[in-house]
Short mmCIF file of the N, C-alpha and C atoms (twelve columns), coordinates in Angstrom:
data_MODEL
# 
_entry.id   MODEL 
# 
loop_
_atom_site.group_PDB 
_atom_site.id 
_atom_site.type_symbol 
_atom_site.label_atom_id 
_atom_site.label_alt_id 
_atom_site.label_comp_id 
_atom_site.label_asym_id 
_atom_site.label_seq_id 
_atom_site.Cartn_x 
_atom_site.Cartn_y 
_atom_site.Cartn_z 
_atom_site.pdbx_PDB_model_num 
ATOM 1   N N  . UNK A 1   -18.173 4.342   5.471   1 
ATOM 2   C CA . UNK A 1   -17.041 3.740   6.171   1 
ATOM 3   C C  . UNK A 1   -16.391 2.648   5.335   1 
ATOM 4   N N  . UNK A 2   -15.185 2.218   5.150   1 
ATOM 5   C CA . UNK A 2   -14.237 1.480   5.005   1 
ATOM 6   C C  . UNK A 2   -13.529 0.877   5.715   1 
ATOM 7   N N  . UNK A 3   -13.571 -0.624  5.470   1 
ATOM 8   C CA . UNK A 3   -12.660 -0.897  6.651   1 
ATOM 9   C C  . UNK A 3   -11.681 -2.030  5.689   1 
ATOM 10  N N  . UNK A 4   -10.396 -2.107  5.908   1 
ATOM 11  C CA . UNK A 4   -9.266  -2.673  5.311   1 
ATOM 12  C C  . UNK A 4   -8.530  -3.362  6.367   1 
ATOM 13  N N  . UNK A 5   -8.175  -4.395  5.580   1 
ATOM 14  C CA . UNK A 5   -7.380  -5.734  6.590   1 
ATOM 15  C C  . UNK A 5   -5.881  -5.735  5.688   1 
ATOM 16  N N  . UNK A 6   -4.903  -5.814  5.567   1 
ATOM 17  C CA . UNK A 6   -3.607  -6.135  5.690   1 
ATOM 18  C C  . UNK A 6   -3.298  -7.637  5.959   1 
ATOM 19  N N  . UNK A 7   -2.344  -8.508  4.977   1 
ATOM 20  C CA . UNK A 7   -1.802  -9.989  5.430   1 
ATOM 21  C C  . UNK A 7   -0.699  -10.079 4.440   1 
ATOM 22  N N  . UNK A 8   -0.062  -11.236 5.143   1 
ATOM 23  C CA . UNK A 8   1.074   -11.398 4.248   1 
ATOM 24  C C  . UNK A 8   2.321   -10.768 4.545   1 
ATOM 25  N N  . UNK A 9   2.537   -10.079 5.744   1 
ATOM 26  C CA . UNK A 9   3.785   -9.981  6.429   1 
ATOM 27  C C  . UNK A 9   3.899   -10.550 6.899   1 
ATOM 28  N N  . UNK A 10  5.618   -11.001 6.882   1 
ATOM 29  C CA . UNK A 10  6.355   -11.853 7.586   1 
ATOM 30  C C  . UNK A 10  7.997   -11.759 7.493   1 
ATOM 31  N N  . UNK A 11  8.871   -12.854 7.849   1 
ATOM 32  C CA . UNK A 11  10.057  -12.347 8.162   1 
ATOM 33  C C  . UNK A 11  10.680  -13.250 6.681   1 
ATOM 34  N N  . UNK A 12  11.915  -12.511 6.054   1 
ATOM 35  C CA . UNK A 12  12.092  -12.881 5.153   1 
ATOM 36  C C  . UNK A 12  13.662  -12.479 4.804   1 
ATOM 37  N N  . UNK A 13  14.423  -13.282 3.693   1 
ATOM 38  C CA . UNK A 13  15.526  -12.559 3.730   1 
ATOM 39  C C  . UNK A 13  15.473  -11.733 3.048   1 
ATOM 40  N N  . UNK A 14  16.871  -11.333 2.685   1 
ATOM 41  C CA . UNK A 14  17.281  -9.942  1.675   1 
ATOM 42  C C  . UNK A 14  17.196  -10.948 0.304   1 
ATOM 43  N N  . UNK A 15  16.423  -10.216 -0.806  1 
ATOM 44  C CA . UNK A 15  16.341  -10.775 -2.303  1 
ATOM 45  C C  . UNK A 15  15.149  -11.523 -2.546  1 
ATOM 46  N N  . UNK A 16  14.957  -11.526 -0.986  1 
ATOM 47  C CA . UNK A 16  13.226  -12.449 -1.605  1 
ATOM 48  C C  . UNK A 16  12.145  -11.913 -2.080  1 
ATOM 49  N N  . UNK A 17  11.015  -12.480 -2.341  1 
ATOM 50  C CA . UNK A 17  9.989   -11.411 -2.451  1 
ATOM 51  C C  . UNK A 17  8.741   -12.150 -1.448  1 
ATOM 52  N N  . UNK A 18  8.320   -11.122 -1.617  1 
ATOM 53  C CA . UNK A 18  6.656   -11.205 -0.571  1 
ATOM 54  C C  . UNK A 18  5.687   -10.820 -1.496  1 
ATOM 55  N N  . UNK A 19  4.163   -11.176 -0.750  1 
ATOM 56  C CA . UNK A 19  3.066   -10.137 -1.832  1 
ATOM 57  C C  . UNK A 19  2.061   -10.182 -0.117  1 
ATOM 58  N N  . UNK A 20  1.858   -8.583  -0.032  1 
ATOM 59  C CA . UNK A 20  1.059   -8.179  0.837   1 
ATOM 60  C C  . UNK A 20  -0.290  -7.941  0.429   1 
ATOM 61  N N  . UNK A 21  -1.900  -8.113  0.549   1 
ATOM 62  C CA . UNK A 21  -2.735  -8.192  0.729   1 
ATOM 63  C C  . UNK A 21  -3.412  -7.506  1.245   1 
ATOM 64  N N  . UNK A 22  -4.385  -6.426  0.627   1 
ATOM 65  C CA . UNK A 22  -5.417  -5.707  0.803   1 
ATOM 66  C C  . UNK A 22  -7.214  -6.010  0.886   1 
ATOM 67  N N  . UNK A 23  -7.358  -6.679  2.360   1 
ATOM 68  C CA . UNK A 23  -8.892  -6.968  1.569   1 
ATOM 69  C C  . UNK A 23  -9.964  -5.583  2.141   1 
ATOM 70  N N  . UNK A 24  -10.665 -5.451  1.338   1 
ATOM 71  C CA . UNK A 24  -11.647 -3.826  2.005   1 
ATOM 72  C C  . UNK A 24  -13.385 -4.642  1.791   1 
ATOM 73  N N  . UNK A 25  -13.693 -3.778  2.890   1 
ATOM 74  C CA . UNK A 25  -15.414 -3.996  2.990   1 
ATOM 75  C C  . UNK A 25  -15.294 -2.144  3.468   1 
ATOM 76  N N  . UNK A 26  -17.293 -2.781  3.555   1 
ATOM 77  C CA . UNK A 26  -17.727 -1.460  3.321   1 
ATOM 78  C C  . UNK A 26  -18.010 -0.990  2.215   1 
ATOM 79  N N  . UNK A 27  -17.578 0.190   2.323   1 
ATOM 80  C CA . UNK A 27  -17.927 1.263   0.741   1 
ATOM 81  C C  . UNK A 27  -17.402 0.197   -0.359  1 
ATOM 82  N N  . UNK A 28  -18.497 0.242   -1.476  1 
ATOM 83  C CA . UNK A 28  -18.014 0.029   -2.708  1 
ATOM 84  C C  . UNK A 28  -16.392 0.242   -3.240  1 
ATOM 85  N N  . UNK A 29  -15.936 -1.170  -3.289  1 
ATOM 86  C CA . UNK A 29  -14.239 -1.196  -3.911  1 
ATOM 87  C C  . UNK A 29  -13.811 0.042   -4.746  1 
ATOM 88  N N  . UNK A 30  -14.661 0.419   -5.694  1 
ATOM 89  C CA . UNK A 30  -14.556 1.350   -6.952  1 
ATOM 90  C C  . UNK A 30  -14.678 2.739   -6.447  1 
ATOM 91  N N  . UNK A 31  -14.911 2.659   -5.217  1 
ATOM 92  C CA . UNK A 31  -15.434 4.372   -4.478  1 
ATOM 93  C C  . UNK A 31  -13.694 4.920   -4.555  1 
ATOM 94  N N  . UNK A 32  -12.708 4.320   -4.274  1 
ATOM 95  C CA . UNK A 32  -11.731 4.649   -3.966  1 
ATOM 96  C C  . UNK A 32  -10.347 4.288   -4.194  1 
ATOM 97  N N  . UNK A 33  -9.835  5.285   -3.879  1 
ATOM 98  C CA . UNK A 33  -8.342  4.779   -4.619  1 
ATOM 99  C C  . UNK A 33  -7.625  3.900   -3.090  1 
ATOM 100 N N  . UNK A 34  -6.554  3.458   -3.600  1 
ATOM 101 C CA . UNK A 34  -5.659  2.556   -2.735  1 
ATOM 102 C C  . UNK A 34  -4.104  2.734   -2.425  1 
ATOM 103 N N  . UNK A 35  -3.510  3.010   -1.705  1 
ATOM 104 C CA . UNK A 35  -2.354  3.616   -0.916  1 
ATOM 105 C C  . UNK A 35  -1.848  2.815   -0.383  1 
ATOM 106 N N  . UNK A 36  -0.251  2.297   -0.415  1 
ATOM 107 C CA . UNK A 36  0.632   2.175   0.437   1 
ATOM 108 C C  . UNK A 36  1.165   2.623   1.211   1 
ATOM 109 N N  . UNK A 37  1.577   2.465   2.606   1 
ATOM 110 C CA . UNK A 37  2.238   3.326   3.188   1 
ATOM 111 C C  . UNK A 37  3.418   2.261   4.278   1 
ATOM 112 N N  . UNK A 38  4.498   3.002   4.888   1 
ATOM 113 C CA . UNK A 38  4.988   1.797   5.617   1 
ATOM 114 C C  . UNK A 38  5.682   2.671   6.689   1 
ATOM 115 N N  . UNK A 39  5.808   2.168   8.040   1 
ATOM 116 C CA . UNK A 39  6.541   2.622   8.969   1 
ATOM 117 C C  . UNK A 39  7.526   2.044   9.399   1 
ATOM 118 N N  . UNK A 40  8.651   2.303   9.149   1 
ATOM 119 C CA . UNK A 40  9.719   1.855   10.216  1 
ATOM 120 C C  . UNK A 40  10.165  2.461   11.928  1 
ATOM 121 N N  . UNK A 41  10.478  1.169   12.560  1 
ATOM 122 C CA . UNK A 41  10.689  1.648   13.945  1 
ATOM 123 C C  . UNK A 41  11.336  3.199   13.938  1 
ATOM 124 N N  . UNK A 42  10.371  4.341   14.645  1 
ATOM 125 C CA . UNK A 42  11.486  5.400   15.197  1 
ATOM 126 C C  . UNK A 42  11.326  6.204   13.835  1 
ATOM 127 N N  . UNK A 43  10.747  5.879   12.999  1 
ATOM 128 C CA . UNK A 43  10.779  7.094   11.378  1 
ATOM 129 C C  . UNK A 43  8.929   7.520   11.157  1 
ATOM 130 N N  . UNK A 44  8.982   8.451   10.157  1 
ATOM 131 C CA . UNK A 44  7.569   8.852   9.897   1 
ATOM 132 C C  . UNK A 44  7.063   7.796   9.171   1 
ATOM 133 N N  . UNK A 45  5.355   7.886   8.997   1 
ATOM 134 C CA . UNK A 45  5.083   7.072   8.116   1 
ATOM 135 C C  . UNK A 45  5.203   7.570   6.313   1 
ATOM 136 N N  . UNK A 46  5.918   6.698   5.792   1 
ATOM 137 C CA . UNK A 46  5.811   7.228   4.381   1 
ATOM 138 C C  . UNK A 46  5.280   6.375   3.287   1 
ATOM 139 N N  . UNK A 47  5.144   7.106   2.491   1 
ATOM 140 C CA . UNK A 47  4.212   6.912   0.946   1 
ATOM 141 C C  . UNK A 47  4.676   5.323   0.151   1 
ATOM 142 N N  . UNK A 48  4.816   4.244   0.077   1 
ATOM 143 C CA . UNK A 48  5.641   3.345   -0.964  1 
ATOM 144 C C  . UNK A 48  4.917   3.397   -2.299  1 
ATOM 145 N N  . UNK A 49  3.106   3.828   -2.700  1 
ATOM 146 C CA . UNK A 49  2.351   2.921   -3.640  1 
ATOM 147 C C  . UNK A 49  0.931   3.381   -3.843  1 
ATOM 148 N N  . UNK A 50  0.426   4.043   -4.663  1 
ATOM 149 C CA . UNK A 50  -0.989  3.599   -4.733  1 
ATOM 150 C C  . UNK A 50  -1.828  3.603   -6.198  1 
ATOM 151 N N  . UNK A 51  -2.620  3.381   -6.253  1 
ATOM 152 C CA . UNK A 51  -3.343  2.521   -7.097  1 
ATOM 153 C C  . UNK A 51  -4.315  3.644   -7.609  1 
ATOM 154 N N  . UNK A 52  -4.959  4.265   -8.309  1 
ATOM 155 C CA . UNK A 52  -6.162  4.604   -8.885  1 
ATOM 156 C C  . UNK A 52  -7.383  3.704   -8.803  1 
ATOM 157 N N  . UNK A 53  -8.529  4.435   -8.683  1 
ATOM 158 C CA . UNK A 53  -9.913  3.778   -8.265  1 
ATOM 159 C C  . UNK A 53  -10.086 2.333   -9.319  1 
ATOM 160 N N  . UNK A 54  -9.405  2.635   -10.920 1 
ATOM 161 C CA . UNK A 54  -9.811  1.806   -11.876 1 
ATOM 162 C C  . UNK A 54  -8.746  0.942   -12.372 1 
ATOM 163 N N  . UNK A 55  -7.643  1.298   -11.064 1 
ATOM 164 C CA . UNK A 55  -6.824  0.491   -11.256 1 
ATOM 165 C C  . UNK A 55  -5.446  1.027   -13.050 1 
ATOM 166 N N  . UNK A 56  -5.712  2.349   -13.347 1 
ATOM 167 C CA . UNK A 56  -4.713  2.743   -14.524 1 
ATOM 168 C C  . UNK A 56  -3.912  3.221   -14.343 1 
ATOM 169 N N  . UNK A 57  -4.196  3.886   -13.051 1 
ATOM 170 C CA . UNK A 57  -2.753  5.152   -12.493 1 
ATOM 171 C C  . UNK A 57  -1.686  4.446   -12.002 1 
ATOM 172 N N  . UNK A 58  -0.443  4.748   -11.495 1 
ATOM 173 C CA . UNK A 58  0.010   3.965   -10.429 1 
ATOM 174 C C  . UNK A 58  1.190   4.874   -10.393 1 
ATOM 175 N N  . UNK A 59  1.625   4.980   -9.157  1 
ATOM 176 C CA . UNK A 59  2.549   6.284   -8.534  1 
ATOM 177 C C  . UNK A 59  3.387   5.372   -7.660  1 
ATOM 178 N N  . UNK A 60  4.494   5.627   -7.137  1 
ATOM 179 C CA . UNK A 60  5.428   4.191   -6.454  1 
ATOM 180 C C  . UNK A 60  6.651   5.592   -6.077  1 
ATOM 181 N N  . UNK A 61  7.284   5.523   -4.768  1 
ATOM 182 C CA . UNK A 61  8.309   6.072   -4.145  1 
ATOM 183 C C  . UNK A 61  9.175   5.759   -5.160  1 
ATOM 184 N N  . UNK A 62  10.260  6.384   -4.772  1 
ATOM 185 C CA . UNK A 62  11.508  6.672   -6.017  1 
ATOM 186 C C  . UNK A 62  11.935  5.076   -5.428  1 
ATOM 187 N N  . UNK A 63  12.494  4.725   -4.288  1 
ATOM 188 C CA . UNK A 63  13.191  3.647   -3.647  1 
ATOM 189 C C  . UNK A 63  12.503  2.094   -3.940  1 
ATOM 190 N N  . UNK A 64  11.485  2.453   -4.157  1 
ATOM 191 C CA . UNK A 64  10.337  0.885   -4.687  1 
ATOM 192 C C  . UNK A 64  10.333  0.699   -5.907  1 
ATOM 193 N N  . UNK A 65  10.545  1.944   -6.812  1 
ATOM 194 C CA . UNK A 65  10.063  1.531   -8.141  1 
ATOM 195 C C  . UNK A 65  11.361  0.203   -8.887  1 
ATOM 196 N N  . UNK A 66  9.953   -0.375  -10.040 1 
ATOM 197 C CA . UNK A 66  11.211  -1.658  -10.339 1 
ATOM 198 C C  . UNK A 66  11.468  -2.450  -9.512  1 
ATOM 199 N N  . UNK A 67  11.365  -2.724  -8.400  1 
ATOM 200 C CA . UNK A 67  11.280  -3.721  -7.627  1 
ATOM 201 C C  . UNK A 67  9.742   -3.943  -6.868  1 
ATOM 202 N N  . UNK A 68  8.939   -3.020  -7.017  1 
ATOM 203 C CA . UNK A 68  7.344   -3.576  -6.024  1 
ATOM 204 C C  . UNK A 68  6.569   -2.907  -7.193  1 
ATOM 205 N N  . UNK A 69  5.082   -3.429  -7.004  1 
ATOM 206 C CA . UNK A 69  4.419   -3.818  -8.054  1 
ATOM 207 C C  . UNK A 69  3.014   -3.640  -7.291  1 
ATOM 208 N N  . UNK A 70  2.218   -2.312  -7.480  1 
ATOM 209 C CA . UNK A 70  0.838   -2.477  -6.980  1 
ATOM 210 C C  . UNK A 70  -0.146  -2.771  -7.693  1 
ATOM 211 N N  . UNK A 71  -0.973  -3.447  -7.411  1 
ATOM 212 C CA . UNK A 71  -2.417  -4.007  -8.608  1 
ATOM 213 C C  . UNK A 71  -3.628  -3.719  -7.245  1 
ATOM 214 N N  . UNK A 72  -4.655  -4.264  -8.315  1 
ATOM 215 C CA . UNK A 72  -6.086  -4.421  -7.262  1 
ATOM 216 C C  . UNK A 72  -6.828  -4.987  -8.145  1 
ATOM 217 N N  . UNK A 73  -7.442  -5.786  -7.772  1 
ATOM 218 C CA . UNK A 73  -8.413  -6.891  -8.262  1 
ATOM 219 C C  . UNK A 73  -9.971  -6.612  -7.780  1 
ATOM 220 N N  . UNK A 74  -10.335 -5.659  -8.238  1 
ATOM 221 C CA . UNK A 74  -12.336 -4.727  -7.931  1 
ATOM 222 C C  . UNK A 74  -13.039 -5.423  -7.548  1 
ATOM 223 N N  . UNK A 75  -13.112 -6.884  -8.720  1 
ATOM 224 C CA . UNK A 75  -13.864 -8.077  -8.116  1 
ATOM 225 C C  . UNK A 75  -14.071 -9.061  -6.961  1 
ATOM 226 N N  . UNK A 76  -12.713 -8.657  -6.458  1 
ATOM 227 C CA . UNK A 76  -12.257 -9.599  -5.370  1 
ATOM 228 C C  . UNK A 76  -12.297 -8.285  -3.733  1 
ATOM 229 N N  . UNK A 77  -12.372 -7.236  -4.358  1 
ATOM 230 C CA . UNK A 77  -12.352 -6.184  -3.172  1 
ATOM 231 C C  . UNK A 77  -11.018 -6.389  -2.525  1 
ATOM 232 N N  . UNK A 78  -10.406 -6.368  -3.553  1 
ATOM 233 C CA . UNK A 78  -8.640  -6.673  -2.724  1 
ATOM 234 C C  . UNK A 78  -7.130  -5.729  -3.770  1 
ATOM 235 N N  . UNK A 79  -6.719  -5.148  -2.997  1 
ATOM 236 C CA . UNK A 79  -5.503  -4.608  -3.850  1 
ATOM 237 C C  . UNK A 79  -3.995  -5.261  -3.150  1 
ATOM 238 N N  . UNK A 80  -3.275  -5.147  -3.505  1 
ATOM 239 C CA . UNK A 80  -1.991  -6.304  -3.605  1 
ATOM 240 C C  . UNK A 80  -0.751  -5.458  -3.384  1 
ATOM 241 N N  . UNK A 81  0.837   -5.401  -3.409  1 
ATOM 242 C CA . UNK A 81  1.714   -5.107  -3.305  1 
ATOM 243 C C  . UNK A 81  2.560   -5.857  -3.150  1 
ATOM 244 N N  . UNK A 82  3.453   -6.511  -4.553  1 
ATOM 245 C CA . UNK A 82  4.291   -7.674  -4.687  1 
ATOM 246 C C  . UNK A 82  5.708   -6.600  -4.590  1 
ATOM 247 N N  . UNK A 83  5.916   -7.182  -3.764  1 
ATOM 248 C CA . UNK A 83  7.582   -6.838  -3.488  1 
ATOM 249 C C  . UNK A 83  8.795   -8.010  -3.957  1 
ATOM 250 N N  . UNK A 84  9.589   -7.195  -4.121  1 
ATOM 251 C CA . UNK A 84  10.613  -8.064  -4.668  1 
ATOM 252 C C  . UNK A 84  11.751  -7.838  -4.792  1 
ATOM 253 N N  . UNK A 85  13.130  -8.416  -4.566  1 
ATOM 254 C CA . UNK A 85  14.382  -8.145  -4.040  1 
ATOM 255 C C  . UNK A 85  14.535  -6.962  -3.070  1 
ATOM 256 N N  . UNK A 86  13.616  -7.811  -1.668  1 
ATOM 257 C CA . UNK A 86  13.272  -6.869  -0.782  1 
ATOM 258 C C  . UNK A 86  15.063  -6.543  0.429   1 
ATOM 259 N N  . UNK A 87  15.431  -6.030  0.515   1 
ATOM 260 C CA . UNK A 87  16.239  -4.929  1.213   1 
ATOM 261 C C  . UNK A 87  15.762  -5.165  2.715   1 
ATOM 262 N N  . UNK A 88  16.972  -5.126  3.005   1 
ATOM 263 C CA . UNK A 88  17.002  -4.532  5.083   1 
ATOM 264 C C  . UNK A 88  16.012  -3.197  5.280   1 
ATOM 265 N N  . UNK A 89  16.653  -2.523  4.965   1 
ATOM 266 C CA . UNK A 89  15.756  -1.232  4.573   1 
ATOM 267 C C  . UNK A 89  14.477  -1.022  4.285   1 
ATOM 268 N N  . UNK A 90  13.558  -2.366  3.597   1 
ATOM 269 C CA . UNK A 90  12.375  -2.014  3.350   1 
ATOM 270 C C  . UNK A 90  11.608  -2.949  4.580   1 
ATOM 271 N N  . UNK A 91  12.173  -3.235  5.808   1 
ATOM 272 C CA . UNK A 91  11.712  -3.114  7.009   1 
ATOM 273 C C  . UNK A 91  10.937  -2.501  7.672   1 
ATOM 274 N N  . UNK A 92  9.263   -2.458  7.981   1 
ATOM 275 C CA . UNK A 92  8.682   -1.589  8.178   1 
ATOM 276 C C  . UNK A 92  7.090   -2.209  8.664   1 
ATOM 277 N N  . UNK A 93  6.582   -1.645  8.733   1 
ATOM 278 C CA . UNK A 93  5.014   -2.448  9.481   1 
ATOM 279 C C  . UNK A 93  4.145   -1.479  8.077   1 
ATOM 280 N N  . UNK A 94  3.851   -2.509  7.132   1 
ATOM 281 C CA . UNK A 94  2.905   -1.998  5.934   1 
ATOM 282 C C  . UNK A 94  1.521   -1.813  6.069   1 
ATOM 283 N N  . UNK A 95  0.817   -0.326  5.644   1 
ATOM 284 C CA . UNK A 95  -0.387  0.146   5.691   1 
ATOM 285 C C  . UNK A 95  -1.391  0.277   4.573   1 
ATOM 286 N N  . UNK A 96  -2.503  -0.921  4.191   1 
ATOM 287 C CA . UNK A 96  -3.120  0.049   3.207   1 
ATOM 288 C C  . UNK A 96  -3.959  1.166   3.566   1 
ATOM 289 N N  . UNK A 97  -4.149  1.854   2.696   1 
ATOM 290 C CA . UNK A 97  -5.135  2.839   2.889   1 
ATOM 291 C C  . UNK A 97  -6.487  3.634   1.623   1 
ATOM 292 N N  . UNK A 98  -7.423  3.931   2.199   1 
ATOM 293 C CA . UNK A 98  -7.971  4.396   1.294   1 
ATOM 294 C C  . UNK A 98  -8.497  5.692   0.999   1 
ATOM 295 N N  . UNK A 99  -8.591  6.251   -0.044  1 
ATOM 296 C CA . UNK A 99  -8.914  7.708   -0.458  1 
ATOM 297 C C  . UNK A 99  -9.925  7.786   -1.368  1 
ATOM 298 N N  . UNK A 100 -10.656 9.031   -1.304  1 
ATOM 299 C CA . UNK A 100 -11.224 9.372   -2.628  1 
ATOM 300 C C  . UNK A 100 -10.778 10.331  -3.502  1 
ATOM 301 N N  . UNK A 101 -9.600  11.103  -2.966  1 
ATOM 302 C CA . UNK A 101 -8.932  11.740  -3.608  1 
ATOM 303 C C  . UNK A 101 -8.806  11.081  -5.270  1 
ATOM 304 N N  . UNK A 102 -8.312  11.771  -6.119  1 
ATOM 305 C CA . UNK A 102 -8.215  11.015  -7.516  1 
ATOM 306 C C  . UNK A 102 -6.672  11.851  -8.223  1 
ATOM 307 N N  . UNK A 103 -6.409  12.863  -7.380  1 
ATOM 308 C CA . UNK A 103 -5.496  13.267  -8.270  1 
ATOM 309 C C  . UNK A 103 -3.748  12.761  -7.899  1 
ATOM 310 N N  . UNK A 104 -2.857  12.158  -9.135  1 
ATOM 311 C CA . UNK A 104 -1.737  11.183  -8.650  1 
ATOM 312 C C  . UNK A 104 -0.752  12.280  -7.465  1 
ATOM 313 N N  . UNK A 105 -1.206  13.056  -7.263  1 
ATOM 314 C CA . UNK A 105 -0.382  14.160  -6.395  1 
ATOM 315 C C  . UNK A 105 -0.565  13.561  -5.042  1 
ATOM 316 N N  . UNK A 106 -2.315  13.783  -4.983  1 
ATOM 317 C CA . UNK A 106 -3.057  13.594  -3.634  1 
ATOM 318 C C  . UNK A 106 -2.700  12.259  -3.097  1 
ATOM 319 N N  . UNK A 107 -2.479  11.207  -3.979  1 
ATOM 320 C CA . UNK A 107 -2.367  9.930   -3.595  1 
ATOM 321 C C  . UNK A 107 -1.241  8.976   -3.113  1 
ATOM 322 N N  . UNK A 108 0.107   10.710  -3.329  1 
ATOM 323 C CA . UNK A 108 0.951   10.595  -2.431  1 
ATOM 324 C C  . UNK A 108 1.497   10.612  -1.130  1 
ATOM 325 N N  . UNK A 109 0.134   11.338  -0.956  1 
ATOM 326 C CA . UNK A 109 0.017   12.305  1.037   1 
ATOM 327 C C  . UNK A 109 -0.663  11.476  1.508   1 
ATOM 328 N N  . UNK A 110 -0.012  11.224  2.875   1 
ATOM 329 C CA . UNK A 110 -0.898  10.156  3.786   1 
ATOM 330 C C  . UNK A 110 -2.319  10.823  4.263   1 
ATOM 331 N N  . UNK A 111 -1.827  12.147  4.386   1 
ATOM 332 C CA . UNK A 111 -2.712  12.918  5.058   1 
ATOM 333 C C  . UNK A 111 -4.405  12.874  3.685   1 
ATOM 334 N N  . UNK A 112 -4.013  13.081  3.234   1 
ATOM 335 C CA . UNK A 112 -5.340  12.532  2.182   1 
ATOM 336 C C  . UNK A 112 -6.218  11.219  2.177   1 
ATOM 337 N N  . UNK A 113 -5.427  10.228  3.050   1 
ATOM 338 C CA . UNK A 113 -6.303  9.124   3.006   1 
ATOM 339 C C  . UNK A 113 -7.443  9.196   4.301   1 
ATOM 340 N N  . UNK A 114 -7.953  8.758   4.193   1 
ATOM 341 C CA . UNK A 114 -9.584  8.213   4.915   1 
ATOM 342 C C  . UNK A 114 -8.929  7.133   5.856   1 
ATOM 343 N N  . UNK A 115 -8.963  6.396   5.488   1 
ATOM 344 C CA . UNK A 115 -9.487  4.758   6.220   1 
ATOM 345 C C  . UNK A 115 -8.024  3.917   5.898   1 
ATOM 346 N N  . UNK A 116 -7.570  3.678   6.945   1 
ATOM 347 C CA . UNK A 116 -5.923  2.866   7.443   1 
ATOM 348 C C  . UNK A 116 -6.400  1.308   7.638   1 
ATOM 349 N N  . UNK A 117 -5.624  0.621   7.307   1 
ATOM 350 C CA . UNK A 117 -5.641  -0.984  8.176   1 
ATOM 351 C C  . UNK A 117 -5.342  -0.419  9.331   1 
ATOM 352 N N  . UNK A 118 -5.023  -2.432  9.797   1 
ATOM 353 C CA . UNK A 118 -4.116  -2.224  11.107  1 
ATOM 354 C C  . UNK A 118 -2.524  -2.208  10.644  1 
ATOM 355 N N  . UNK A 119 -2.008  -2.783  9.762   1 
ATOM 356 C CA . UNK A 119 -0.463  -2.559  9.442   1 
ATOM 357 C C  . UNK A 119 -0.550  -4.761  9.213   1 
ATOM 358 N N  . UNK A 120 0.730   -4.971  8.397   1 
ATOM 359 C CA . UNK A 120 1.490   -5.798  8.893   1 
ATOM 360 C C  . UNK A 120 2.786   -5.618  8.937   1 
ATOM 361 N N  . UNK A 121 3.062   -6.363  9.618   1 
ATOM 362 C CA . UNK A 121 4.695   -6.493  9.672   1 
ATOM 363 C C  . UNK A 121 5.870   -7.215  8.964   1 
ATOM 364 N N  . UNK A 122 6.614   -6.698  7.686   1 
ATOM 365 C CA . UNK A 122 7.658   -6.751  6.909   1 
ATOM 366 C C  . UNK A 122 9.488   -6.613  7.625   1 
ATOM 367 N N  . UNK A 123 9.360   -7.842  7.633   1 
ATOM 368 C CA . UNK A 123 11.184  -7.850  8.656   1 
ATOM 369 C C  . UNK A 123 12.095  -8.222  7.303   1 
ATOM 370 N N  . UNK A 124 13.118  -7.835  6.927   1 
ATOM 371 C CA . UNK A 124 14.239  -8.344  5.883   1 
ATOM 372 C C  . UNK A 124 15.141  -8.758  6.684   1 
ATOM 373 N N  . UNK A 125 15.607  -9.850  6.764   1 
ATOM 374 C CA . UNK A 125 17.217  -9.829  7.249   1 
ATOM 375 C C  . UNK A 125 18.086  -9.877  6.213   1 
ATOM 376 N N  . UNK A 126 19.770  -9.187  6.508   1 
ATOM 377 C CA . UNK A 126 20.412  -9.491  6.141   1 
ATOM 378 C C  . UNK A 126 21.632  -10.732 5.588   1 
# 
């Protein structure tokens, strides 16, 4: 089992940046890879980000890339997601997640992950 906490949402304007917060217990940090995901009111949940187990890979939605930035820190049992010149649009309640999947395909599908936070919540105003 895995269990993942989410922090660091909050309300913010358009151009700012944030950095959201992954802390995981449980299974060994290194067991697994690490996933973004985000929901907006009324839409599916989709893919923004994820990370490789060793931290080399890194895969990012067409709409994030160049502006958000995923890392993970093994030692600390924590992976990260610095956003930046954040958008109305990137409005959404943010999910990490975890997988053992390894291949950068798999680590696009939500449906591949294991173990969800609870979300936080990312507001942009205009």
């Amino acid at each position: 089992q895995v269990q993942l906490a989410e922090s660091g949402g909050r309300l913010v304007q358009a151009g700012d940046s944030l950095r959201l917060s992954c802390l995981a217990s449980g299974r060994p940090f290194t067991d697994y890879a690490i996933g973004w995901f985000r929901q907006a009111q009324g839409k599916e949940r989709e893919f923004v980000a994820a990370i490789t187990r060793r931290g080399d890979i890194k895969e990012y939605e067409d709409s994030v890339k160049g502006r958000f930035t995923i890392s993970r820190d093994n030692a600390k049992n924590s992976a990260y997601l610095q956003m930046n010149s954040l958008k109305p649009g990137d409005t959404a309640v943010y999910y990490c997640a975890a997988t053992f999947y390894t291949s950068t395909y798999a680590l696009t599908l939500k449906q591949d992950y294991n173990w969800w936070g609870q979300g936080t919540q990312v507001t942009v105003s205009s």
